[in-house]
Short mmCIF file of C-alpha atoms in Angstrom, two decimals:
data_model
loop_
_atom_site.label_atom_id
_atom_site.label_comp_id
_atom_site.label_asym_id
_atom_site.label_seq_id
_atom_site.Cartn_x
_atom_site.Cartn_y
_atom_site.Cartn_z
CA MET I 1 15.83 0.31 31.42
CA PRO I 2 14.57 -0.74 34.12
CA LEU I 3 16.31 -3.38 36.88
CA PRO I 4 17.56 -5.68 36.05
CA LEU I 5 19.37 -4.03 33.28
CA SER I 6 21.12 -6.75 30.81
CA THR I 7 23.76 -6.46 28.39
CA GLU I 8 25.22 -8.99 26.17
CA ARG I 9 26.96 -10.52 28.78
CA LEU I 10 25.85 -9.27 32.14
CA GLN I 11 22.98 -9.01 34.77
CA VAL I 12 22.96 -5.83 36.35
CA ARG I 13 20.15 -6.25 39.71
CA VAL I 14 19.49 -5.18 42.97
CA PRO I 15 21.83 -7.53 45.84
CA ARG I 16 20.75 -9.66 47.67
CA PRO I 17 21.27 -11.31 51.00
CA ASP I 18 22.67 -14.29 48.96
CA ASP I 19 25.34 -12.13 47.11
CA LEU I 20 26.85 -12.54 51.16
CA GLY I 21 29.29 -15.48 50.65
CA PHE I 22 30.46 -14.15 46.43
CA PHE I 23 31.45 -10.23 48.01
CA VAL I 24 33.64 -11.78 51.05
CA ARG I 25 35.32 -13.79 49.36
CA MET I 26 36.12 -10.55 46.53
CA PHE I 27 36.91 -8.47 49.54
CA ALA I 28 39.30 -11.27 51.06
CA ASP I 29 41.28 -10.38 47.98
CA PRO I 30 43.84 -7.80 47.83
CA GLU I 31 44.35 -7.19 44.47
CA VAL I 32 40.82 -6.47 44.58
CA THR I 33 40.90 -4.35 47.77
CA ARG I 34 44.37 -2.75 47.06
CA TYR I 35 42.78 0.30 45.01
CA ILE I 36 39.89 0.91 48.05
CA ALA I 37 40.64 2.95 50.54
CA ARG I 38 43.84 2.22 52.20
CA GLY I 39 43.88 -0.87 50.40
CA GLU I 40 43.34 -3.28 53.08
CA THR I 41 41.08 -6.79 52.67
CA TRP I 42 37.20 -6.54 54.35
CA SER I 43 36.63 -9.07 56.72
CA GLU I 44 33.11 -10.22 56.86
CA GLN I 45 31.45 -7.88 59.28
CA ARG I 46 32.11 -5.18 56.89
CA VAL I 47 30.87 -6.68 53.82
CA ARG I 48 27.67 -8.30 55.36
CA GLU I 49 27.43 -4.13 56.57
CA GLN I 50 28.00 -3.23 53.25
CA LEU I 51 25.44 -5.49 51.45
CA ASP I 52 22.85 -4.50 54.43
CA ARG I 53 23.59 -0.67 53.48
CA LYS I 54 23.57 -1.15 49.59
CA ILE I 55 19.54 -3.40 49.65
CA ALA I 56 18.92 -0.65 52.38
CA ALA I 57 20.27 1.94 49.76
CA GLN I 58 18.04 1.15 46.70
CA ARG I 59 14.47 0.60 48.57
CA GLU I 60 15.73 4.71 50.24
CA ARG I 61 16.99 5.85 47.19
CA GLY I 62 16.54 4.05 44.68
CA HIS I 63 19.79 3.24 43.74
CA THR I 64 22.84 1.35 44.82
CA LEU I 65 25.96 -0.65 44.35
CA TYR I 66 24.17 -3.05 42.02
CA THR I 67 25.32 -6.67 41.67
CA VAL I 68 27.22 -7.72 38.46
CA GLU I 69 26.43 -11.39 37.71
CA ARG I 70 26.94 -13.47 34.20
CA ARG I 71 23.88 -13.89 32.52
CA SER I 72 25.50 -17.28 30.76
CA ASP I 73 24.98 -19.25 34.61
CA GLY I 74 23.76 -16.18 37.28
CA ARG I 75 27.10 -16.34 38.65
CA PRO I 76 28.38 -12.95 40.31
CA VAL I 77 31.17 -11.43 39.20
CA GLY I 78 31.22 -7.80 41.14
CA ASP I 79 29.38 -4.63 41.72
CA CYS I 80 28.19 -1.87 40.25
CA GLY I 81 26.50 1.07 40.90
CA LEU I 82 25.84 4.28 42.08
CA ALA I 83 26.24 5.74 45.72
CA PRO I 84 26.03 9.41 47.29
CA TRP I 85 29.18 11.65 47.61
CA GLU I 86 30.29 14.39 48.64
CA ASN I 87 27.72 17.61 48.35
CA GLY I 88 24.94 15.05 47.76
CA GLN I 89 26.59 14.35 44.74
CA ILE I 90 26.53 11.14 43.18
CA GLU I 91 29.72 8.63 42.57
CA ILE I 92 29.33 5.59 40.02
CA GLY I 93 31.45 2.57 41.14
CA TRP I 94 32.57 -1.07 39.99
CA ARG I 95 34.45 -3.24 41.48
CA PHE I 96 35.23 -6.64 40.00
CA ALA I 97 36.87 -10.32 41.35
CA ARG I 98 40.43 -10.85 40.12
CA GLU I 99 39.36 -13.87 38.12
CA HIS I 100 36.96 -11.13 36.19
CA TRP I 101 39.27 -8.89 34.93
CA GLY I 102 40.80 -8.02 31.95
CA ASN I 103 37.61 -9.24 29.67
CA GLY I 104 35.65 -5.68 29.16
CA LEU I 105 33.33 -6.98 31.96
CA ALA I 106 33.83 -3.42 34.17
CA ARG I 107 33.02 -1.15 30.82
CA GLU I 108 30.13 -3.16 30.36
CA ALA I 109 28.67 -3.23 34.13
CA ALA I 110 29.95 0.73 33.87
CA GLN I 111 28.20 1.57 30.38
CA ALA I 112 25.05 -0.29 31.58
CA VAL I 113 24.50 1.20 34.50
CA PHE I 114 25.89 5.02 33.53
CA ALA I 115 22.66 5.11 31.27
CA HIS I 116 20.51 3.78 33.63
CA ALA I 117 21.51 6.69 36.03
CA ARG I 118 21.46 9.39 33.18
CA ASP I 119 18.17 7.88 31.54
CA GLU I 120 16.01 6.11 34.28
CA LEU I 121 16.52 7.50 36.58
CA GLY I 122 17.50 11.24 35.25
CA ILE I 123 20.58 12.14 37.16
CA SER I 124 22.03 14.93 35.40
CA ARG I 125 25.70 14.85 37.21
CA LEU I 126 27.91 11.95 38.50
CA VAL I 127 31.66 12.18 39.67
CA CYS I 128 33.45 8.63 40.01
CA LEU I 129 36.81 8.85 41.91
CA VAL I 130 39.82 6.45 40.92
CA GLN I 131 43.19 5.75 42.43
CA GLU I 132 45.96 7.30 39.95
CA PRO I 133 47.71 3.77 39.67
CA ASN I 134 44.37 1.84 38.46
CA VAL I 135 44.56 2.76 34.75
CA ALA I 136 42.44 0.58 33.61
CA SER I 137 39.64 1.90 35.92
CA TRP I 138 40.30 5.32 34.71
CA ARG I 139 39.68 4.67 31.44
CA ILE I 140 36.51 3.02 31.95
CA ALA I 141 35.32 6.64 33.42
CA GLU I 142 37.05 7.97 30.43
CA GLY I 143 35.54 6.17 28.06
CA LEU I 144 31.68 6.72 29.60
CA GLY I 145 32.59 10.65 28.97
CA PHE I 146 33.88 12.05 32.82
CA ARG I 147 36.09 14.09 32.11
CA LEU I 148 39.16 14.60 34.82
CA ASP I 149 38.46 17.20 37.18
CA ARG I 150 42.15 17.30 39.52
CA THR I 151 43.85 14.77 41.60
CA GLU I 152 43.85 15.21 46.04
CA THR I 153 46.37 12.68 47.98
CA TRP I 154 43.74 10.10 50.01
CA GLU I 155 44.34 8.06 53.51
CA GLY I 156 47.74 9.83 53.82
CA ASP I 157 49.83 9.06 50.75
CA ARG I 158 46.92 7.67 48.06
CA THR I 159 46.58 9.92 45.05
CA VAL I 160 42.72 9.82 43.51
CA ARG I 161 41.91 10.95 40.19
CA ILE I 162 38.51 12.84 40.35
CA TYR I 163 36.13 12.57 37.25
CA SER I 164 33.37 14.12 36.81
CA TRP I 165 30.32 14.23 34.26
CA ALA I 166 27.41 16.50 33.33
CA HIS I 167 24.69 16.48 31.42
CA THR I 168 25.03 17.45 27.66
CA THR I 169 22.34 17.88 24.83
CA SER I 170 24.93 15.65 23.21
CA ASP I 171 25.43 12.99 25.63
CA HIS I 172 22.74 10.94 23.99
CA GLU I 173 24.30 10.04 21.00
CA ASP I 174 28.07 10.42 22.10
CA HIS I 175 27.63 7.46 24.63
CA PRO I 176 25.79 4.00 25.58
#
């Protein structure tokens, strides 16, 4: 499934500079950022720098945190994709604007990105980090077939669940 990735309701595509306004609004919402790092909202400058890094990462590595938009109208709803993590590992992650929570869009996007990573990019190992109270996200990770490796304390007081997935011969049969 080459980019853009299409699902029933979503399109997952390479980020563009014109995504900036949406992401500035999304990351200014304290509910969206409460489970990201220390839980602080992001300045426009931070969002701009991250968007520039995401665009460069796609060029350099062939994957990034992609922009997720509704197929019905092309409006962005969040991001979902792949990012480098420690020891050369790759992390899968997702973040969505609050008005799009609770209707399965994150799960739908994560399934598409996971399948793309596994089937198109040939990635055989992934990690997923989820802050402990973010039950919805750890359920998505577990639904994709990730297994909880451990929990750690980050940023002084934040418990993070670290999940991992490694390719097995049955993965194509068990997961989308």
